[in-house]
PDB file of C-alpha atoms in Angstrom:
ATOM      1  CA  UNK A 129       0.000   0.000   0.000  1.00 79.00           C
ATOM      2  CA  UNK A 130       1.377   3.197  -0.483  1.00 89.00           C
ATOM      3  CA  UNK A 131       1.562   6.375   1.067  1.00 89.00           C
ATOM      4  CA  UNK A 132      -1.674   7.763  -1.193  1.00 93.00           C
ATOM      5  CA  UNK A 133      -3.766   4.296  -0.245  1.00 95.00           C
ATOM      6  CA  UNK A 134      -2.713   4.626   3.316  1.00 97.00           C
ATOM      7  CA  UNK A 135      -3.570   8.655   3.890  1.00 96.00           C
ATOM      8  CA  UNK A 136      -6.521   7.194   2.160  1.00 97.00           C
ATOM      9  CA  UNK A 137      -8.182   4.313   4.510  1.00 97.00           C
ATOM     10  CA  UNK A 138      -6.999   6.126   7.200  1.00 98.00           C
ATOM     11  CA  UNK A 139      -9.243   9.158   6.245  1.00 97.00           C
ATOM     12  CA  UNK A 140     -12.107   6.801   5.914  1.00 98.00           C
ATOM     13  CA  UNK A 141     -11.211   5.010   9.160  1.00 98.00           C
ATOM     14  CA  UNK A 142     -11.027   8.205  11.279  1.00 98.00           C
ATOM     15  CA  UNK A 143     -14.099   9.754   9.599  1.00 98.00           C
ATOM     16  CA  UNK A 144     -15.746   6.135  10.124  1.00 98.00           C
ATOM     17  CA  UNK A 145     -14.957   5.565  13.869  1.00 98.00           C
ATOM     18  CA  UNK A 146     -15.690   9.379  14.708  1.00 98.00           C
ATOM     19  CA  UNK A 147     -19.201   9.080  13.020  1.00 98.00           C
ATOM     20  CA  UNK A 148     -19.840   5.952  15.574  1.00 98.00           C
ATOM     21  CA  UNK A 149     -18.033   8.124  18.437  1.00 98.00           C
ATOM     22  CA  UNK A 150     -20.817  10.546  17.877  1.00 98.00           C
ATOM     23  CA  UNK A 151     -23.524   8.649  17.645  1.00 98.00           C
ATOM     24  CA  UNK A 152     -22.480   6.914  21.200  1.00 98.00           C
ATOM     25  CA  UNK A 153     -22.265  10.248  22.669  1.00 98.00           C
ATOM     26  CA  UNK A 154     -25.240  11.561  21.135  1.00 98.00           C
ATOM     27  CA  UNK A 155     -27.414   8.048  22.567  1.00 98.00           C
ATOM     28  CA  UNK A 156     -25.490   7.630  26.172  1.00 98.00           C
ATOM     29  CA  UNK A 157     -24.208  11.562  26.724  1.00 98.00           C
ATOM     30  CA  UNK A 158     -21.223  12.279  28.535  1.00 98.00           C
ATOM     31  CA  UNK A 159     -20.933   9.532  30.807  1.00 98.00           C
ATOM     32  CA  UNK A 160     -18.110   6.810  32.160  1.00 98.00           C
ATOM     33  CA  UNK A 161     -20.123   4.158  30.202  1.00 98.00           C
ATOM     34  CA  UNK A 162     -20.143   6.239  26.966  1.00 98.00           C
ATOM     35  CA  UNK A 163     -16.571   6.838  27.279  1.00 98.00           C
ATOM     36  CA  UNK A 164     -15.651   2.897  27.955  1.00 98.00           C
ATOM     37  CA  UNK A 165     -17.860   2.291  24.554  1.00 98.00           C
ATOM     38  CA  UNK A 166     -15.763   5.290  22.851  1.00 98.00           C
ATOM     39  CA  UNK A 167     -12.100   3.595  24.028  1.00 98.00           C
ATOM     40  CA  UNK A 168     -13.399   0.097  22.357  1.00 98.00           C
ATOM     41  CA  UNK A 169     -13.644   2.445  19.128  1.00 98.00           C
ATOM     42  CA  UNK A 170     -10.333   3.729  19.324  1.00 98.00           C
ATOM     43  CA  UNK A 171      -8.875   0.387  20.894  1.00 98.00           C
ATOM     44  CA  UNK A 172     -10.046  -0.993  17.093  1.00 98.00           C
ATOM     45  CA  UNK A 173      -8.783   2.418  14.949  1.00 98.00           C
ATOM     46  CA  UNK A 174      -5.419   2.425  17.221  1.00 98.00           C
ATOM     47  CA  UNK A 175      -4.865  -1.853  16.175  1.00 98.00           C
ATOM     48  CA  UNK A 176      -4.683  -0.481  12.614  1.00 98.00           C
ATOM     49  CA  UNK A 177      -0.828   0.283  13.485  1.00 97.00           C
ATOM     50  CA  UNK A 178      -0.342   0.084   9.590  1.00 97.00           C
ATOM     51  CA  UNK A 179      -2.784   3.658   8.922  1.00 98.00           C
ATOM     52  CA  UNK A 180      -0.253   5.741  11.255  1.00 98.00           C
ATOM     53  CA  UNK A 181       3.451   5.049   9.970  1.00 97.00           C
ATOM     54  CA  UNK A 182       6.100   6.437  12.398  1.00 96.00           C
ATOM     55  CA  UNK A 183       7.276   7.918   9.337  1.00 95.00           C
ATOM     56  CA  UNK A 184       4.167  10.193   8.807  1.00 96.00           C
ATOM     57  CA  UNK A 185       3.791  10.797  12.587  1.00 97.00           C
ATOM     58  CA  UNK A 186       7.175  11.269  14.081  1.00 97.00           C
ATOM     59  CA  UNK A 187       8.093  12.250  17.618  1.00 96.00           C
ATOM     60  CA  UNK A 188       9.887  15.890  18.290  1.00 96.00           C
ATOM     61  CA  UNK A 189      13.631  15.137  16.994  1.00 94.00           C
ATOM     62  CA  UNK A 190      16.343  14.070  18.121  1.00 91.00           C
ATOM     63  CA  UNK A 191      15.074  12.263  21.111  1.00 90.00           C
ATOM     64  CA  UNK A 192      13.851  16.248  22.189  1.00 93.00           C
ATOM     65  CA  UNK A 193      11.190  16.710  24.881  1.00 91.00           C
ATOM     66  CA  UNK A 194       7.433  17.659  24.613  1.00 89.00           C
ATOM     67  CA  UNK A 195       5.177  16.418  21.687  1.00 92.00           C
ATOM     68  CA  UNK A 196       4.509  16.344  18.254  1.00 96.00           C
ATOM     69  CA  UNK A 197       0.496  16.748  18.000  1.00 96.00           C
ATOM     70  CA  UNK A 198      -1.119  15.816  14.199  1.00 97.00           C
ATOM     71  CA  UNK A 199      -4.936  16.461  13.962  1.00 97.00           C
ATOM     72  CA  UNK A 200      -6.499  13.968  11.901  1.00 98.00           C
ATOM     73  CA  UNK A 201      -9.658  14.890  12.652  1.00 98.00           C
ATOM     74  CA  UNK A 202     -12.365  17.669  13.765  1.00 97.00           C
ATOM     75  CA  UNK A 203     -15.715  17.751  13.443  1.00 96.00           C
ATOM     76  CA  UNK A 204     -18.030  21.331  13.220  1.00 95.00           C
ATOM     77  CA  UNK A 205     -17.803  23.203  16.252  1.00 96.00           C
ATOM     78  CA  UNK A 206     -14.635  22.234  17.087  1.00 97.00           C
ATOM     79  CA  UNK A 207     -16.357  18.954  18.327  1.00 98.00           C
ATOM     80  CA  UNK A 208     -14.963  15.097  18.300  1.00 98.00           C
ATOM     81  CA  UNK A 209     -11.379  16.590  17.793  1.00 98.00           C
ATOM     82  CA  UNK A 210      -9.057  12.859  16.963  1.00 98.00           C
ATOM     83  CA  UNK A 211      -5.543  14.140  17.389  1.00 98.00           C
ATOM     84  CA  UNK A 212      -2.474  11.611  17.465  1.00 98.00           C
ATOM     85  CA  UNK A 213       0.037  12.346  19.678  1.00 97.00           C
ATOM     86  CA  UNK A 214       3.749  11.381  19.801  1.00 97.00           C
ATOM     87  CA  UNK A 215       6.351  11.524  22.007  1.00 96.00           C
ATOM     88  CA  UNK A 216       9.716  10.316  23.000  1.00 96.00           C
ATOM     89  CA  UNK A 217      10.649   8.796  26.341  1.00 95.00           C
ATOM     90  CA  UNK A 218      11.147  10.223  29.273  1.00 93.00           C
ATOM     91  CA  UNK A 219       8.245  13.018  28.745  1.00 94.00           C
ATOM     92  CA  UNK A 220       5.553  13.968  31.602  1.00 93.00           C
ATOM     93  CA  UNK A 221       3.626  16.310  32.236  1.00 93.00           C
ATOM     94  CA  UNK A 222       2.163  18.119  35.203  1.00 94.00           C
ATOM     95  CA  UNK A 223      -0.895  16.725  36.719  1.00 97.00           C
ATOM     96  CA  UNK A 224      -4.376  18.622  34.810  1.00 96.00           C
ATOM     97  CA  UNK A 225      -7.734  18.338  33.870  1.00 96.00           C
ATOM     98  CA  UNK A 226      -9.253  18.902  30.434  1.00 96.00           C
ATOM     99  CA  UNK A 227     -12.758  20.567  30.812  1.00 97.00           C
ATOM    100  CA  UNK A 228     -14.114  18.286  28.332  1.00 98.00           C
ATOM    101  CA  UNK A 229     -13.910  13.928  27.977  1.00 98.00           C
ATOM    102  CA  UNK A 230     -10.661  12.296  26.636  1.00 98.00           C
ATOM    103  CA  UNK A 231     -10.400   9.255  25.781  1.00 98.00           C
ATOM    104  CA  UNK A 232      -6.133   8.199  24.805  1.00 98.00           C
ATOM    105  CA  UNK A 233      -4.975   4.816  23.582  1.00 98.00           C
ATOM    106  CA  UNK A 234      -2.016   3.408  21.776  1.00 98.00           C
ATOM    107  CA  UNK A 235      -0.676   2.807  18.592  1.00 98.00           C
ATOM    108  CA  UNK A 236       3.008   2.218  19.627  1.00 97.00           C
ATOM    109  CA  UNK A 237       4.585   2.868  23.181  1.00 96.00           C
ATOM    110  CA  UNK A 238       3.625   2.932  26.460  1.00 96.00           C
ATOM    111  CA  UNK A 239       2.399   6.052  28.609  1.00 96.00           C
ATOM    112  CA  UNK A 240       2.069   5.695  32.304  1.00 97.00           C
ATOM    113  CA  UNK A 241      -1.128   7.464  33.276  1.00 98.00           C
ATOM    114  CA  UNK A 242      -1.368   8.534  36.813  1.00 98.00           C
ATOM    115  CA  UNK A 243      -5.241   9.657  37.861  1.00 98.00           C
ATOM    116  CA  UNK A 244      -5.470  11.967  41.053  1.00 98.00           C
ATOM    117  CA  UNK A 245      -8.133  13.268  43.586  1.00 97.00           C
ATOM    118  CA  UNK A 246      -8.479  16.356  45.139  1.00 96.00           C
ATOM    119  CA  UNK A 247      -8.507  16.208  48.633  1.00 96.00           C
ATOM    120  CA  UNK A 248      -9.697  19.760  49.635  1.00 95.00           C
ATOM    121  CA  UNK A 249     -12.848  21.187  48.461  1.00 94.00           C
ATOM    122  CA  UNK A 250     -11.678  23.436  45.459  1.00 91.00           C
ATOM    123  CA  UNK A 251     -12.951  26.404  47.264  1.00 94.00           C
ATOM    124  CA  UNK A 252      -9.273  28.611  46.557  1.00 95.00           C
ATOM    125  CA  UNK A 253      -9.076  28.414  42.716  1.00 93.00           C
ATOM    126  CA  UNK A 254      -4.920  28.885  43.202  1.00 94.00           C
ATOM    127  CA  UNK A 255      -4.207  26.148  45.264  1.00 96.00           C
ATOM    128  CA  UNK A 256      -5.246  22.643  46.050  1.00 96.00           C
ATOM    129  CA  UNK A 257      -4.141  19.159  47.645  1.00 97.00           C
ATOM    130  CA  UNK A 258      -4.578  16.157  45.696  1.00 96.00           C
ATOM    131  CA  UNK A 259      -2.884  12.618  45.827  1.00 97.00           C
ATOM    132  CA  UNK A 260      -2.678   9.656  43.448  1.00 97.00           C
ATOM    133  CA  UNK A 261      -5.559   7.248  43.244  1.00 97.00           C
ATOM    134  CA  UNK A 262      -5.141   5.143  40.452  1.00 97.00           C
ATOM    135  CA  UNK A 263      -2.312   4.634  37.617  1.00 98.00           C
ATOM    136  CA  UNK A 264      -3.356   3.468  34.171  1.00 98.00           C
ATOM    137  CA  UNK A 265      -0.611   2.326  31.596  1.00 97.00           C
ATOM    138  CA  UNK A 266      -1.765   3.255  28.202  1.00 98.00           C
ATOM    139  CA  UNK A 267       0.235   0.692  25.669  1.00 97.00           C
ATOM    140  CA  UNK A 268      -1.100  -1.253  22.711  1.00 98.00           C
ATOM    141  CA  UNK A 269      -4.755  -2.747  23.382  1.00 98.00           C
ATOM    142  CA  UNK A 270      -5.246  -0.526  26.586  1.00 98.00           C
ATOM    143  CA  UNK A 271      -6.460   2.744  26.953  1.00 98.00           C
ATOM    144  CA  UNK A 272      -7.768   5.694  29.567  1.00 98.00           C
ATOM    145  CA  UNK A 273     -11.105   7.435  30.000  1.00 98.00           C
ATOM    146  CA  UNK A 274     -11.373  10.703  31.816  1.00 98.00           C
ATOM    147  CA  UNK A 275     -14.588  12.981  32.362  1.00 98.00           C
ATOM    148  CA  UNK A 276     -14.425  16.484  31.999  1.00 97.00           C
ATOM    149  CA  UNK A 277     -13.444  17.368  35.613  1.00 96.00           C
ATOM    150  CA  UNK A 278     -10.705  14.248  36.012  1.00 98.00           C
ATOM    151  CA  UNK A 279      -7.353  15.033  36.556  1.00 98.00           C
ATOM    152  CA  UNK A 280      -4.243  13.205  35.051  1.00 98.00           C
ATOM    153  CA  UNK A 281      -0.390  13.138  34.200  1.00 97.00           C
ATOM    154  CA  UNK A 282       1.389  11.415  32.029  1.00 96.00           C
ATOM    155  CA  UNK A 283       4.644   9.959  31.530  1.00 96.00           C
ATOM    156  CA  UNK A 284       6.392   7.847  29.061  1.00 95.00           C
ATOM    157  CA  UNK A 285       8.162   5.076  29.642  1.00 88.00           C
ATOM    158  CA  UNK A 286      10.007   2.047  27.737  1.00 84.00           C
ATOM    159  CA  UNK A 287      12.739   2.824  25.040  1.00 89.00           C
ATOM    160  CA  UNK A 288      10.118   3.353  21.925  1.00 92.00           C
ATOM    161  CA  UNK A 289       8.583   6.509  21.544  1.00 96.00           C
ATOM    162  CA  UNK A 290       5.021   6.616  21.706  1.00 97.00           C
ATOM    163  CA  UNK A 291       2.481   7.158  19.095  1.00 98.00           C
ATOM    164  CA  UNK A 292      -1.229   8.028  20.670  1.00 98.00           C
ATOM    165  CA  UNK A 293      -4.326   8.548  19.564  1.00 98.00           C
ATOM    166  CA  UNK A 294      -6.139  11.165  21.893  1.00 98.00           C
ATOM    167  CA  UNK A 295     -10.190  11.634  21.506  1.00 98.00           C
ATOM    168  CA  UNK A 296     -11.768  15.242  23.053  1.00 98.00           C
ATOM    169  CA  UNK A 297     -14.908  16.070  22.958  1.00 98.00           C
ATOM    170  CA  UNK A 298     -14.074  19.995  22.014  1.00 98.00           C
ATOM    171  CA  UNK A 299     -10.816  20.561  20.273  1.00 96.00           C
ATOM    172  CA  UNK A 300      -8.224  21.594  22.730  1.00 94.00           C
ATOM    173  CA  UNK A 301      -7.217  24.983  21.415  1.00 90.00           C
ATOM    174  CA  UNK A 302     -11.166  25.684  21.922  1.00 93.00           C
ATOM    175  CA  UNK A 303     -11.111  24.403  25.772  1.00 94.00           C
ATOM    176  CA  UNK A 304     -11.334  27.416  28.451  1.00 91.00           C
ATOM    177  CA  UNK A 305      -9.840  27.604  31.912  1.00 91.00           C
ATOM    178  CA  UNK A 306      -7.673  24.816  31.827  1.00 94.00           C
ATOM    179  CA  UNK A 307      -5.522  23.859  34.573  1.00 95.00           C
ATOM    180  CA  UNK A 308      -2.491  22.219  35.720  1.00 95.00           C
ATOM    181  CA  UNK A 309      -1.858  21.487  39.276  1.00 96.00           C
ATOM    182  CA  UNK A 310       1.729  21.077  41.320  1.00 94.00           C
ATOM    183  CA  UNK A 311       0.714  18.216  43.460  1.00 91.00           C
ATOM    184  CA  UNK A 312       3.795  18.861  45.528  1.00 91.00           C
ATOM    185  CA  UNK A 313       3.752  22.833  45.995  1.00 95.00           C
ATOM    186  CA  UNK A 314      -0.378  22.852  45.659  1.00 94.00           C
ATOM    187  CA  UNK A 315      -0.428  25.294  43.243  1.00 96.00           C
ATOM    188  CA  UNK A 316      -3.068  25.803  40.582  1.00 96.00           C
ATOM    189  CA  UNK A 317      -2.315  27.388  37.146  1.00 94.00           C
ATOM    190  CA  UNK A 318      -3.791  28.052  33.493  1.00 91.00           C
ATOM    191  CA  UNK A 319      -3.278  26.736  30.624  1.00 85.00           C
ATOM    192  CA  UNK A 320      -2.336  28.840  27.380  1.00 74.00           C
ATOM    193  CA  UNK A 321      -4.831  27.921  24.670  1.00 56.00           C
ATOM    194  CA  UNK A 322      -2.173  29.162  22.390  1.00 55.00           C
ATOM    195  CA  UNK A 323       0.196  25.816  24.009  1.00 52.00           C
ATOM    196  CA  UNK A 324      -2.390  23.907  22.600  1.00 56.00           C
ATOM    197  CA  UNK A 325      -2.263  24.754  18.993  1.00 58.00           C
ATOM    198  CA  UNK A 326      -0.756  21.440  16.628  1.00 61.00           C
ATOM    199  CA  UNK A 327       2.451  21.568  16.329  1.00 59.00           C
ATOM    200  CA  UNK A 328       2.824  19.594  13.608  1.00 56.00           C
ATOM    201  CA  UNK A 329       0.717  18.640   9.921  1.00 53.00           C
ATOM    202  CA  UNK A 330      -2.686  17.384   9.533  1.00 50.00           C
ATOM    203  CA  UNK A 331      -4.870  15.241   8.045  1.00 62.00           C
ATOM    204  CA  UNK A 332      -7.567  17.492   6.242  1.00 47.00           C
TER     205      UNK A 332
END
């Protein structure tokens, strides 16, 4: 197959498992259930290693930190945004929420998930106290679901870098008052939506 085919039945894979992603969320709204039925739709997209070559979807170079982001896919209104993600080892990020569902799973690599609560009452929007509750490895044929208010970080691990495929309900740049959280210092900041922008091509 070459690279035509493949940019080809990927399109119609993305646009085909988005169409059933939004008919799930349109019958079962924006619930843990809904999002368990969305990961077993990605789970099967992700197994189609083939339709996202490292080639095509390369991490930052030279073994450099932070991410390479490709949207393959956005629906109108910024909705059902399909973004692959990649990544070398040894990223992580800060622990944050996303104001909207996510739903990541693998192509390639393995991402350690860690999933926090909050232990105070959210009262003081600049500060908080949290602690780990649960820790999820995303790798091939296993994946994460978080609601709107659930808060995460990640961290790759292994020797391969990893190739993702992350699933928000409202494309990030288009997310408001996002934040990150220092679960060591307690303090709470924003997000730039700028930050959030793809940093790399797209599929259109």
């Amino acid at each position: 197959m070459n690279q035509m085919d493949v940019k080809a039945a990927r399109s119609a894979a993305v646009a085909a498992t988005v169409s059933r992603i939004r008919e799930i969320e349109g019958r079962m709204g924006v619930t843990r259930p809904a999002l368990e039925a969305i990961r077993e739709e990605l789970l099967a997209l992700a197994a189609q290693e083939h339709l996202f070559p490292s080639n095509e979807f390369p991490p930052p170079a030279n073994g450099e930190k932070g991410s390479n982001r490709y949207l393959l896919r956005e629906e109108d209104n910024n909705r059902f945004a399909l973004y692959l993600n990649a990544l070398n080892p040894g990223n992580e990020t800060k622990p944050h929420d996303h104001t909207t569902w996510a739903v990541v799973v693998a192509v390639d690599g393995q991402e350690l998930n860690k999933v926090y609560e909050r232990l105070d009452d959210g009262s003081d929007p600049e500060r908080c106290e949290m602690r780990v509750k649960e820790e999820v490895m995303v790798e091939p044929g296993r994946g994460i679901c978080l609601m709107p208010e659930d808060i995460h970080s990640i961290h790759t691990t292994g020797t391969r870098p990893t190739r993702h495929l992350h699933m928000y309900g409202l494309a990030l740049e288009k997310l408001e008052g996002r934040r990150a959280f220092d679960d060591k210092t307690g303090q709470v900041s924003y997000y730039n939506k700028n930050f959030m922008k793809p940093t790399a091509g797209a599929d259109k």
